Coordinates of C-alpha atoms in Angstrom, one line a residue:
M1 CA 136.3 -182.1 -52.7
V2 CA 135.6 -184.6 -50.0
W3 CA 133.4 -187.5 -51.2
G4 CA 129.8 -187.0 -50.3
L5 CA 130.1 -183.1 -50.2
P6 CA 129.1 -182.0 -53.8
S7 CA 130.3 -178.7 -55.2
A8 CA 128.0 -175.8 -56.0
A9 CA 128.1 -176.7 -59.7
S10 CA 127.1 -180.2 -58.9
L11 CA 124.1 -179.0 -56.8
T12 CA 123.2 -176.6 -59.7
R13 CA 123.1 -179.5 -62.1
F14 CA 121.2 -181.6 -59.7
C15 CA 118.5 -178.9 -59.3
Q16 CA 118.3 -178.6 -63.1
K17 CA 117.6 -182.3 -63.3
L18 CA 114.8 -181.9 -60.8
N19 CA 113.2 -179.3 -63.2
R20 CA 113.7 -181.2 -66.4
Q21 CA 110.5 -181.8 -68.4
K22 CA 109.2 -185.0 -69.7
P23 CA 109.5 -185.5 -73.5
L24 CA 106.4 -186.7 -75.2
E25 CA 106.7 -189.6 -77.6
E26 CA 103.8 -189.2 -80.0
S27 CA 102.6 -192.1 -82.0
P28 CA 100.3 -191.9 -85.0
R29 CA 97.7 -193.9 -83.2
E30 CA 97.6 -191.4 -80.3
M31 CA 97.8 -188.4 -82.5
S32 CA 94.8 -189.4 -84.6
P33 CA 92.1 -190.8 -82.4
Q34 CA 88.6 -191.4 -83.7
R35 CA 86.7 -188.2 -82.9
H36 CA 83.2 -189.5 -82.1
L37 CA 82.2 -187.8 -78.8
T38 CA 79.6 -185.1 -79.0
T39 CA 78.8 -182.3 -76.6
L40 CA 76.1 -184.5 -75.0
D41 CA 78.6 -187.4 -74.6
L42 CA 81.1 -185.2 -72.9
T43 CA 78.5 -183.6 -70.7
L44 CA 77.1 -186.9 -69.5
R45 CA 80.6 -188.2 -68.8
A46 CA 81.4 -185.3 -66.5
V47 CA 78.1 -185.1 -64.8
G48 CA 77.9 -188.8 -64.2
G49 CA 81.3 -188.7 -62.3
T50 CA 80.6 -185.6 -60.4
V51 CA 77.0 -185.0 -59.4
G52 CA 76.7 -187.5 -56.6
L53 CA 79.9 -186.5 -54.7
G54 CA 78.7 -183.1 -53.6
L55 CA 75.1 -184.1 -53.0
Y56 CA 75.6 -187.1 -50.9
V57 CA 79.0 -186.3 -49.2
L58 CA 79.4 -182.5 -48.8
T59 CA 75.9 -181.0 -48.6
G60 CA 75.2 -182.1 -45.0
T61 CA 78.7 -181.4 -43.8
V62 CA 78.7 -177.9 -45.1
A63 CA 75.2 -177.0 -44.1
K64 CA 75.6 -178.5 -40.6
G65 CA 78.9 -177.1 -39.5
M66 CA 80.1 -174.4 -41.8
A67 CA 77.5 -172.3 -43.7
G68 CA 74.0 -173.2 -42.7
P69 CA 71.4 -172.4 -45.5
A70 CA 74.1 -170.2 -47.1
V71 CA 75.6 -173.5 -48.4
V72 CA 73.8 -172.5 -51.7
V73 CA 76.1 -169.5 -51.9
S74 CA 79.1 -171.7 -51.2
F75 CA 78.2 -174.0 -54.0
S76 CA 77.8 -171.0 -56.4
I77 CA 81.2 -169.5 -55.6
A78 CA 82.9 -173.0 -55.9
A79 CA 81.2 -173.5 -59.3
M80 CA 82.7 -170.2 -60.6
A81 CA 86.2 -171.0 -59.3
S82 CA 86.0 -174.6 -60.7
L83 CA 84.9 -173.4 -64.2
V84 CA 88.2 -171.6 -64.7
G85 CA 90.2 -174.6 -63.5
A86 CA 88.2 -176.9 -65.8
L87 CA 88.9 -174.7 -68.8
C88 CA 92.6 -174.8 -68.0
Y89 CA 92.4 -178.6 -68.1
V90 CA 91.1 -178.4 -71.6
E91 CA 93.9 -176.2 -72.9
L92 CA 96.5 -178.4 -71.3
A93 CA 94.9 -181.5 -72.8
A94 CA 95.1 -179.8 -76.2
H95 CA 98.8 -179.0 -75.7
V96 CA 99.7 -182.5 -74.5
P97 CA 99.0 -185.0 -77.3
H98 CA 98.1 -187.7 -74.8
T99 CA 95.1 -188.6 -72.7
G100 CA 96.5 -187.8 -69.3
S101 CA 96.2 -186.4 -65.8
P102 CA 97.5 -183.4 -63.9
Y103 CA 100.6 -185.4 -63.3
L104 CA 101.4 -185.7 -67.0
F105 CA 100.4 -182.1 -67.7
T106 CA 102.7 -180.8 -64.9
Y107 CA 105.6 -183.0 -66.0
V108 CA 105.4 -181.6 -69.5
S109 CA 105.0 -177.9 -68.5
M110 CA 106.8 -177.5 -65.1
G111 CA 109.2 -180.3 -64.7
E112 CA 110.0 -183.4 -62.6
L113 CA 109.8 -182.0 -59.1
W114 CA 106.4 -180.4 -59.5
A115 CA 105.2 -183.4 -61.4
F116 CA 106.0 -185.7 -58.5
L117 CA 104.4 -183.3 -56.0
I118 CA 101.2 -183.2 -58.0
G119 CA 101.2 -187.0 -58.6
W120 CA 101.7 -187.6 -54.9
N121 CA 99.1 -185.0 -54.1
T122 CA 96.7 -186.7 -56.6
L123 CA 97.3 -190.0 -55.0
L124 CA 96.4 -188.6 -51.6
G125 CA 93.3 -187.0 -53.0
H126 CA 92.0 -190.2 -54.5
L127 CA 92.8 -192.3 -51.4
I128 CA 90.9 -189.9 -49.2
T129 CA 88.0 -189.5 -51.6
G130 CA 87.6 -193.3 -51.8
A131 CA 87.7 -193.5 -48.0
A132 CA 85.2 -190.6 -47.6
L133 CA 82.8 -192.2 -50.2
A134 CA 83.0 -195.5 -48.4
R135 CA 82.1 -194.0 -45.1
V136 CA 79.1 -192.3 -46.7
W137 CA 78.2 -195.6 -48.4
S138 CA 78.3 -197.3 -45.0
S139 CA 76.2 -194.5 -43.5
Y140 CA 73.4 -194.9 -46.0
V141 CA 73.5 -198.7 -45.8
D142 CA 73.1 -198.2 -42.0
V143 CA 70.0 -196.0 -42.8
I144 CA 68.4 -198.9 -44.7
F145 CA 68.9 -201.1 -41.6
S146 CA 67.5 -198.4 -39.3
H147 CA 70.9 -197.7 -37.8
R148 CA 71.3 -201.1 -36.3
I149 CA 74.8 -201.6 -37.6
H150 CA 76.1 -198.4 -36.1
S151 CA 74.4 -199.2 -32.8
F152 CA 75.9 -202.7 -32.7
I153 CA 79.4 -201.4 -33.3
E154 CA 79.0 -198.6 -30.7
D155 CA 77.8 -201.1 -28.1
H156 CA 80.6 -203.5 -28.6
V157 CA 83.5 -201.1 -29.4
G158 CA 82.5 -198.0 -27.6
I159 CA 83.0 -194.3 -28.6
W160 CA 86.4 -192.9 -29.3
Q161 CA 87.2 -189.3 -28.5
V162 CA 90.5 -188.8 -30.5
P163 CA 91.1 -185.9 -32.9
F164 CA 90.9 -186.9 -36.6
L165 CA 89.6 -190.4 -35.7
A166 CA 86.1 -191.5 -36.1
Q167 CA 84.0 -192.1 -33.0
N168 CA 84.1 -195.8 -33.8
P169 CA 85.7 -197.9 -36.6
D170 CA 83.7 -198.3 -39.8
F171 CA 84.1 -202.0 -40.7
L172 CA 81.5 -201.8 -43.4
A173 CA 83.4 -199.0 -45.2
A174 CA 86.6 -200.9 -45.1
G175 CA 84.9 -204.0 -46.3
I176 CA 83.4 -202.4 -49.4
I177 CA 86.8 -201.0 -50.4
L178 CA 88.6 -204.4 -50.0
S179 CA 85.8 -206.1 -51.9
V180 CA 86.0 -203.7 -54.8
S181 CA 89.9 -203.9 -54.8
T182 CA 89.7 -207.7 -55.0
F183 CA 87.1 -207.5 -57.8
V184 CA 89.4 -205.1 -59.8
S185 CA 92.6 -207.1 -59.2
C186 CA 91.0 -210.2 -60.6
K187 CA 90.5 -208.3 -63.9
A188 CA 86.8 -208.6 -63.7
R189 CA 85.5 -206.4 -66.5
V190 CA 83.1 -203.7 -65.4
S191 CA 80.0 -203.5 -67.5
S192 CA 79.2 -200.1 -68.9
W193 CA 75.5 -201.1 -68.6
L194 CA 76.0 -201.5 -64.8
N195 CA 77.7 -198.1 -64.5
R196 CA 74.9 -196.4 -66.5
T197 CA 72.2 -198.1 -64.5
F198 CA 73.7 -196.9 -61.2
S199 CA 74.1 -193.4 -62.7
A200 CA 70.5 -193.4 -64.0
I201 CA 69.2 -194.5 -60.6
S202 CA 71.2 -191.8 -58.8
L203 CA 70.0 -189.0 -61.2
A204 CA 66.4 -190.2 -60.8
V205 CA 66.7 -190.0 -57.0
I206 CA 68.1 -186.5 -57.2
I207 CA 65.1 -185.3 -59.2
F208 CA 62.9 -187.1 -56.7
I209 CA 64.6 -185.2 -53.8
I210 CA 64.2 -181.8 -55.5
I211 CA 60.5 -182.3 -56.3
L212 CA 59.4 -183.8 -53.0
G213 CA 61.7 -181.5 -51.1
F214 CA 60.0 -178.4 -52.5
F215 CA 56.6 -179.7 -51.5
L216 CA 57.9 -180.2 -47.9
A217 CA 59.7 -176.8 -47.7
R218 CA 59.2 -174.6 -44.8
P219 CA 60.5 -171.0 -45.3
H220 CA 60.5 -170.6 -41.5
N221 CA 63.7 -172.7 -41.4
W222 CA 65.6 -169.8 -43.0
S223 CA 64.2 -167.3 -40.5
A224 CA 66.2 -165.6 -37.7
E225 CA 64.6 -167.8 -35.2
E226 CA 66.5 -170.8 -36.6
G227 CA 69.7 -168.8 -37.0
G228 CA 69.1 -167.0 -40.2
F229 CA 70.3 -167.6 -43.7
A230 CA 74.0 -167.2 -43.0
P231 CA 74.4 -168.1 -39.3
F232 CA 78.2 -168.3 -39.6
G233 CA 78.6 -165.1 -41.6
F234 CA 81.0 -164.5 -44.5
S235 CA 83.7 -166.6 -43.0
G236 CA 81.4 -169.5 -42.8
I237 CA 80.3 -169.1 -46.4
M238 CA 84.0 -169.1 -47.6
A239 CA 84.8 -172.0 -45.4
G240 CA 81.9 -173.8 -47.0
T241 CA 83.1 -172.8 -50.4
T242 CA 86.5 -174.5 -49.7
T243 CA 84.7 -177.7 -48.9
C244 CA 82.2 -177.4 -51.8
F245 CA 85.1 -177.0 -54.2
Y246 CA 85.6 -180.8 -54.3
A247 CA 82.1 -181.2 -55.6
F248 CA 83.4 -180.1 -59.0
V249 CA 86.3 -182.5 -59.6
G250 CA 84.9 -184.6 -62.4
F251 CA 85.6 -182.2 -65.3
G252 CA 89.1 -183.6 -65.9
A253 CA 87.2 -186.4 -67.6
I254 CA 86.2 -184.0 -70.4
A255 CA 89.8 -182.7 -70.8
A256 CA 91.1 -186.2 -70.9
S257 CA 88.6 -187.0 -73.7
S258 CA 89.2 -183.9 -75.8
E259 CA 91.2 -185.9 -78.4
E260 CA 88.0 -187.9 -79.1
A261 CA 85.7 -184.9 -79.3
Q262 CA 84.1 -183.7 -82.5
N263 CA 85.1 -180.1 -83.2
A264 CA 86.9 -180.0 -79.9
K265 CA 87.4 -176.3 -79.9
R266 CA 83.6 -175.8 -79.7
T267 CA 82.3 -178.9 -78.0
V268 CA 84.8 -179.2 -75.2
P269 CA 84.3 -175.7 -73.7
M270 CA 80.6 -176.0 -74.2
A271 CA 80.4 -179.3 -72.5
I272 CA 82.4 -178.0 -69.5
T273 CA 80.2 -174.9 -69.2
I274 CA 77.0 -177.0 -69.4
S275 CA 78.4 -179.6 -66.9
V276 CA 79.4 -176.9 -64.4
G277 CA 75.9 -175.4 -64.8
L278 CA 74.1 -178.7 -64.3
V279 CA 76.2 -179.8 -61.4
A280 CA 76.0 -176.4 -59.7
G281 CA 72.3 -176.3 -60.3
A282 CA 71.7 -179.7 -58.8
N283 CA 73.8 -179.0 -55.8
I284 CA 72.2 -175.6 -55.2
L285 CA 68.6 -177.0 -55.6
V286 CA 69.2 -180.0 -53.3
S287 CA 70.9 -177.7 -50.7
T288 CA 68.0 -175.4 -50.9
V289 CA 65.3 -178.0 -50.3
L290 CA 67.5 -179.7 -47.7
T291 CA 67.7 -176.6 -45.5
L292 CA 64.1 -175.7 -46.1
M293 CA 62.7 -179.1 -45.1
V294 CA 64.3 -179.1 -41.7
P295 CA 66.4 -176.7 -39.6
W296 CA 70.0 -176.8 -40.7
H297 CA 71.3 -177.4 -37.2
S298 CA 69.2 -180.6 -36.9
L299 CA 70.8 -182.3 -39.9
H300 CA 73.1 -185.3 -39.6
P301 CA 76.3 -184.5 -41.5
Y302 CA 76.8 -188.0 -42.9
W303 CA 73.4 -188.9 -44.2
A304 CA 71.7 -185.5 -44.3
L305 CA 69.4 -186.2 -47.2
A306 CA 67.9 -189.3 -45.8
D307 CA 67.8 -187.8 -42.3
A308 CA 65.8 -184.8 -43.5
F309 CA 63.0 -187.0 -45.0
H310 CA 63.1 -189.2 -41.9
Q311 CA 62.6 -186.2 -39.6
R312 CA 59.6 -185.1 -41.7
G313 CA 58.0 -188.6 -41.3
Y314 CA 58.7 -189.8 -44.8
S315 CA 60.7 -192.9 -44.0
W316 CA 59.9 -194.5 -47.3
A317 CA 61.4 -191.5 -49.1
A318 CA 64.5 -191.8 -46.9
F319 CA 64.8 -195.4 -48.0
I320 CA 64.7 -194.3 -51.7
V321 CA 67.3 -191.6 -51.1
A322 CA 69.6 -194.2 -49.4
V323 CA 69.3 -196.5 -52.4
G324 CA 70.2 -193.7 -54.8
A325 CA 73.2 -192.7 -52.6
I326 CA 74.4 -196.3 -52.5
C327 CA 74.2 -196.6 -56.3
A328 CA 76.2 -193.3 -56.7
M329 CA 78.8 -194.4 -54.2
N330 CA 79.2 -197.8 -55.8
T331 CA 80.1 -196.2 -59.1
A332 CA 82.4 -193.6 -57.6
I333 CA 84.3 -196.0 -55.4
L334 CA 84.8 -198.4 -58.3
N335 CA 86.0 -195.7 -60.6
I336 CA 88.5 -194.4 -58.1
I337 CA 90.0 -197.8 -57.4
L338 CA 90.3 -198.3 -61.2
F339 CA 92.0 -194.9 -61.6
L340 CA 94.5 -195.1 -58.7
P341 CA 96.8 -197.7 -60.3
R342 CA 97.1 -195.4 -63.3
I343 CA 98.8 -192.7 -61.3
T344 CA 101.2 -195.0 -59.4
Y345 CA 102.0 -197.0 -62.6
A346 CA 102.9 -193.8 -64.5
M347 CA 105.0 -192.5 -61.6
A348 CA 106.8 -195.8 -61.2
R349 CA 107.5 -196.0 -64.9
D350 CA 109.1 -192.5 -64.7
G351 CA 111.2 -193.5 -61.7
L352 CA 109.4 -191.3 -59.3
F353 CA 107.7 -194.1 -57.2
F354 CA 108.4 -197.5 -56.0
Q355 CA 109.1 -199.6 -59.0
V356 CA 107.1 -202.6 -57.7
F357 CA 104.0 -200.5 -58.4
A358 CA 104.8 -200.7 -62.2
H359 CA 104.9 -204.5 -62.1
V360 CA 102.1 -206.1 -64.1
H361 CA 100.9 -209.5 -63.1
P362 CA 101.8 -211.9 -66.0
R363 CA 98.4 -213.7 -65.9
N364 CA 95.9 -211.0 -65.0
Q365 CA 97.8 -208.2 -66.8
V366 CA 96.9 -205.7 -64.1
P367 CA 99.2 -204.0 -61.5
M368 CA 98.0 -206.2 -58.8
V369 CA 100.5 -205.0 -56.2
A370 CA 99.4 -201.4 -56.7
I371 CA 95.7 -202.2 -56.6
M372 CA 95.9 -204.3 -53.4
V373 CA 98.3 -202.0 -51.5
L374 CA 96.3 -198.9 -52.3
G375 CA 93.1 -200.7 -51.5
V376 CA 94.4 -201.8 -48.1
L377 CA 95.6 -198.2 -47.4
M378 CA 92.3 -196.7 -48.5
A379 CA 90.4 -199.3 -46.3
F380 CA 92.6 -198.3 -43.3
L381 CA 91.7 -194.6 -43.8
A382 CA 88.0 -195.4 -44.1
L383 CA 88.1 -197.7 -41.0
L384 CA 89.6 -195.1 -38.6
L385 CA 89.6 -191.5 -39.9
D386 CA 86.8 -189.1 -39.2
H387 CA 84.6 -188.0 -42.1
E388 CA 85.1 -184.3 -41.6
A389 CA 88.9 -184.7 -41.4
L390 CA 88.8 -186.7 -44.7
V391 CA 86.8 -183.9 -46.4
Q392 CA 89.3 -181.2 -45.3
F393 CA 92.2 -183.2 -46.7
L394 CA 90.6 -183.9 -50.0
C395 CA 89.6 -180.3 -50.5
L396 CA 93.2 -179.1 -49.9
S397 CA 94.5 -181.7 -52.3
A398 CA 92.1 -180.7 -55.0
M399 CA 92.8 -177.0 -54.7
I400 CA 96.5 -177.4 -54.8
T401 CA 96.3 -179.4 -57.9
R402 CA 94.0 -176.9 -59.6
T403 CA 96.4 -174.0 -58.6
V404 CA 99.4 -175.8 -60.2
V405 CA 97.4 -176.7 -63.3
T406 CA 96.3 -173.0 -63.6
T407 CA 99.9 -171.8 -63.2
S408 CA 100.9 -174.2 -66.0
I409 CA 98.7 -172.4 -68.4
I410 CA 100.6 -169.2 -67.9
I411 CA 103.9 -171.0 -68.3
L412 CA 102.9 -172.7 -71.6
R413 CA 101.4 -169.5 -73.1
F414 CA 104.7 -167.7 -72.8
R415 CA 106.9 -170.6 -73.8
K416 CA 108.5 -170.7 -77.2
A417 CA 106.4 -172.7 -79.7
P418 CA 107.8 -176.1 -80.9
P419 CA 109.6 -176.2 -84.2
A420 CA 107.5 -176.1 -87.3
S421 CA 108.4 -179.6 -88.3
S422 CA 106.8 -181.0 -85.1
Q423 CA 103.8 -178.9 -85.0
G424 CA 100.5 -180.7 -85.2
P425 CA 97.0 -179.5 -86.0
G426 CA 96.8 -177.6 -82.7
S427 CA 100.0 -175.6 -83.4
P428 CA 100.1 -171.8 -84.0
V429 CA 98.7 -171.1 -87.5
G430 CA 100.9 -169.8 -90.2
T431 CA 104.7 -169.8 -90.8
E432 CA 106.1 -167.2 -88.5
Q433 CA 108.8 -164.9 -90.0
A434 CA 112.2 -165.1 -88.4
S435 CA 111.8 -161.6 -87.2
A436 CA 108.4 -162.1 -85.7
P437 CA 108.3 -161.8 -81.9
Q438 CA 108.4 -165.2 -80.1
P439 CA 106.3 -166.1 -77.1
G440 CA 108.0 -164.7 -74.0
Q441 CA 109.4 -161.7 -75.8
L442 CA 108.2 -158.1 -75.2
R443 CA 105.5 -157.0 -77.5
P444 CA 107.0 -154.7 -80.3
A445 CA 104.4 -152.0 -79.6
L446 CA 105.5 -151.7 -76.0
R447 CA 109.2 -151.8 -76.4
P448 CA 109.7 -148.0 -76.6
Y449 CA 107.8 -147.7 -73.2
L450 CA 109.3 -150.7 -71.4
C451 CA 112.9 -150.6 -72.7
F452 CA 114.2 -151.8 -69.4
L453 CA 112.6 -155.2 -70.1
G454 CA 113.8 -155.4 -73.6
G455 CA 117.3 -156.4 -72.5
C456 CA 116.1 -159.6 -70.8
R457 CA 116.5 -162.9 -72.5
P458 CA 113.2 -164.3 -73.8
G459 CA 111.1 -165.7 -70.9
A460 CA 113.3 -164.3 -68.1
A461 CA 111.0 -161.4 -67.3
V462 CA 108.0 -163.7 -67.6
T463 CA 109.5 -166.1 -65.1
W464 CA 110.2 -163.4 -62.6
A465 CA 106.8 -161.8 -63.1
L466 CA 105.0 -165.1 -62.6
G467 CA 107.0 -165.8 -59.4
V468 CA 106.2 -162.3 -58.1
L469 CA 102.5 -162.8 -59.0
V470 CA 102.2 -166.0 -57.0
A471 CA 104.1 -164.6 -54.0
S472 CA 102.0 -161.4 -54.0
A473 CA 98.8 -163.5 -54.3
I474 CA 99.8 -165.4 -51.2
T475 CA 100.7 -162.2 -49.4
L476 CA 97.4 -160.5 -50.4
D477 CA 95.3 -163.5 -49.3
C478 CA 97.2 -163.8 -46.0
V479 CA 96.5 -160.2 -45.3
L480 CA 92.8 -160.6 -46.2
V481 CA 92.4 -163.8 -44.1
F482 CA 94.6 -163.2 -41.1
G483 CA 95.3 -159.5 -41.1
D484 CA 92.7 -158.5 -38.5
S485 CA 92.7 -161.8 -36.6
A486 CA 95.8 -163.9 -36.2
L487 CA 98.2 -161.2 -37.2
N488 CA 96.5 -158.5 -35.1
L489 CA 97.6 -155.7 -37.5
P490 CA 96.8 -152.1 -36.8
T491 CA 94.6 -150.4 -39.3
W492 CA 97.4 -148.5 -41.0
G493 CA 99.5 -151.7 -41.2
Y494 CA 96.6 -153.7 -42.6
T495 CA 95.9 -151.0 -45.2
L496 CA 99.6 -150.6 -46.2
L497 CA 100.1 -154.3 -46.7
L498 CA 96.9 -154.6 -48.6
L499 CA 97.8 -151.8 -50.9
L500 CA 101.4 -153.0 -51.4
S501 CA 100.4 -156.6 -52.2
S502 CA 97.6 -155.5 -54.5
A503 CA 99.9 -153.2 -56.4
T504 CA 102.6 -155.8 -56.7
F505 CA 100.0 -158.4 -58.0
L506 CA 98.6 -155.9 -60.6
L507 CA 102.1 -154.8 -61.6
S508 CA 103.3 -158.4 -62.2
L509 CA 100.1 -159.1 -64.1
L510 CA 100.8 -156.1 -66.4
V511 CA 104.3 -157.3 -67.0
L512 CA 103.0 -160.7 -68.0
G513 CA 100.4 -159.1 -70.3
A514 CA 103.1 -157.0 -72.0
H515 CA 104.8 -160.1 -73.4
Q516 CA 104.0 -162.2 -76.5
Q517 CA 101.9 -165.3 -76.1
Q518 CA 101.3 -168.4 -78.2
R519 CA 98.2 -168.2 -80.3
R520 CA 96.4 -171.3 -81.6
Q521 CA 93.4 -171.4 -83.9
D522 CA 92.5 -175.1 -84.0
T523 CA 92.4 -175.8 -80.3
F524 CA 90.6 -174.2 -77.4
Q525 CA 92.5 -171.6 -75.3
V526 CA 91.5 -170.1 -72.0
P527 CA 90.3 -166.5 -72.6
M528 CA 92.0 -163.4 -71.2
V529 CA 95.3 -164.9 -70.2
P530 CA 97.1 -164.0 -67.9
L531 CA 94.1 -162.3 -66.1
T532 CA 91.8 -165.3 -65.9
P533 CA 94.4 -167.8 -64.5
A534 CA 95.8 -165.1 -62.1
L535 CA 92.4 -164.5 -60.6
S536 CA 91.9 -168.2 -60.3
I537 CA 95.2 -168.6 -58.5
L538 CA 94.2 -165.7 -56.2
L539 CA 90.8 -167.2 -55.3
N540 CA 92.2 -170.8 -54.9
I541 CA 94.9 -169.6 -52.4
F542 CA 92.2 -167.6 -50.5
L543 CA 90.1 -170.7 -50.2
M544 CA 93.0 -172.9 -49.1
L545 CA 93.8 -170.4 -46.3
Q546 CA 90.4 -171.1 -44.9
L547 CA 91.5 -174.6 -43.9
S548 CA 92.8 -175.3 -40.4
Y549 CA 96.5 -175.3 -39.6
V550 CA 96.3 -178.9 -38.6
T551 CA 95.2 -179.9 -42.1
W552 CA 98.1 -178.0 -43.5
L553 CA 100.5 -179.6 -41.1
S554 CA 99.2 -183.1 -41.9
F555 CA 99.4 -182.4 -45.6
S556 CA 103.0 -181.2 -45.2
I557 CA 103.9 -184.4 -43.4
W558 CA 102.4 -186.3 -46.3
L559 CA 104.5 -184.4 -48.8
L560 CA 107.7 -185.0 -46.8
I561 CA 106.9 -188.7 -46.6
G562 CA 106.6 -188.8 -50.4
L563 CA 109.8 -186.8 -51.0
S564 CA 111.8 -189.1 -48.8
H565 CA 111.8 -192.0 -51.3
P566 CA 112.1 -191.0 -54.9
F567 CA 114.3 -187.9 -54.5
R568 CA 116.6 -189.5 -51.9
T569 CA 117.2 -192.4 -54.3
R570 CA 117.7 -190.0 -57.3
S571 CA 120.0 -187.7 -55.3
V572 CA 122.4 -190.5 -54.5
F573 CA 122.4 -191.6 -58.1
W574 CA 122.7 -188.2 -59.7
L575 CA 125.4 -186.9 -57.3
R576 CA 127.6 -189.9 -57.9
H577 CA 127.2 -189.8 -61.7
L578 CA 127.2 -186.1 -62.4
A579 CA 130.0 -186.7 -64.9
Q580 CA 127.7 -188.7 -67.1
Q581 CA 124.8 -187.3 -69.1
G582 CA 121.6 -188.1 -67.3
E583 CA 118.8 -189.9 -69.2
P584 CA 115.5 -188.1 -69.5
A585 CA 113.0 -188.7 -66.8
G586 CA 111.1 -191.8 -67.6
A587 CA 114.1 -193.9 -68.6
A588 CA 114.7 -194.8 -65.0
G589 CA 111.5 -196.8 -64.8
V590 CA 111.4 -200.5 -64.7
D591 CA 111.3 -202.7 -67.7
C592 CA 107.9 -204.3 -67.5
P593 CA 104.9 -204.8 -69.8
T594 CA 102.9 -201.8 -70.7
W595 CA 99.6 -201.8 -68.9
Q596 CA 96.6 -200.2 -70.4
P597 CA 93.6 -200.2 -68.0
G598 CA 90.9 -202.1 -69.7
G599 CA 87.2 -202.5 -69.3
D600 CA 84.4 -200.1 -69.8
G601 CA 84.6 -198.8 -66.3
A602 CA 87.8 -196.8 -66.7
G603 CA 88.3 -194.4 -63.9
P604 CA 87.7 -190.7 -64.1
A605 CA 90.4 -188.1 -64.7
A606 CA 92.1 -186.7 -61.7
P607 CA 90.8 -183.6 -60.0

């Protein structure tokens, strides 16, 4: 074989290495954390990191340009879709004996390639979220100064008319990000009292908005004269749902804290359900009063809440809303900048990212390079990119992560349980007989009827069925979204594709359900698997297809940029040393001090 042209066997081994899973090294300290968090603690942790994002960032954007007053329906559908995803986070957190993120969950369940894609995707999501929050922060600061800042920049810089770019640079947004990054890189400890104070102010302002908003409500603003309740129709509602999805990303904080929860099997699902209900209720109520106070088409997408009170002549109320928004944004931006180095540090230690991002400053004991580089990149995005473009990117990022996490649940349920010697308190109860069916095997009661599946090795039929299920879900959603528009299918063709893809989806679901699953008694498990995750995958893909092709193209370019470094480097290494036994992923990381993010202001879990 000519050097540089690997054989088929070499490529096969290379692909196997891309799919190898991360072994978990469990320490007694990590396996036995102090369980002190109650349902109330977990609920407040999730609500505090979630409630402000949808209210101050997404409400005006969706109501103005996507759904109109039907934004309340968009928030409702997004809440239902997010509940399933949040419950999947809980089961994965119980399965992985570490406090982690979707990157770690995916590495353990699906392998290295998918873990990198999710880690890179999570990095993009947090960068864009921080940039979007900074632009909203800047907008509300501008409201306090009666829009003098925006007018000054517009007069001296002018107005840009470039796709994806803002009309003018937002120096204030970039400045707040650089300031917070410098603050964090100096290892300044964040007071939990400060975070709680900001959160309390934000929640008080939300209650103020709801009460005063209902007093100022005008039902006429939902009438046909103003465009009606759903001026953009069903497609507008679903497009709004896609954007509203990102208003429910803080529930990973509950999953990441499940080790510390009292009676986690009961408190964690209850806290997630309550949190989803509270956040959805707050978003729906604020959206209702917002579109009843003023006509939806007169709202400003960036500072809609303050703008609505200002239009009604309540400038003092607009000032209060602006203060609440600034407090909420301060906490959110700080938490994101605290969390971002965790992702890059973990990926760099596993050899999937630039190793300089795993370097810990010897004096400050923080990954200063990671904090400053990511801070500058986030500031650049906030300076130049348009708010709506940022929102589209972050929604796609969140939904892809949720879809992969949901798929991981199906994979783990049908995977063979670990040996009895390594089982912890969350392992399947009882000592299984050697003859008992293992996860991934056909159920004994169904073997006489599905004998053609009985000859498959354990897990093979499940793997194929899961692949067919995802492919049929994509096909079905494409037919539903593009069948009568972009594809221009005739009626018979549309109906035939709809029936075939639906039948394939249901058949693959039945094949999955015919196989044995893992059963655990001491930890929470998502109910009705594989039906619940499958429906979540179907809905998530449907929502992702509502986004523009330009967003998908830009996101694909981002993935290609990410893949160009770690896997190019690893390909050269692996293909030259295929004769040697490769070390597990994680051994390729740099030898540097272990960094544990400190302070009371630890960032939230990833979306």
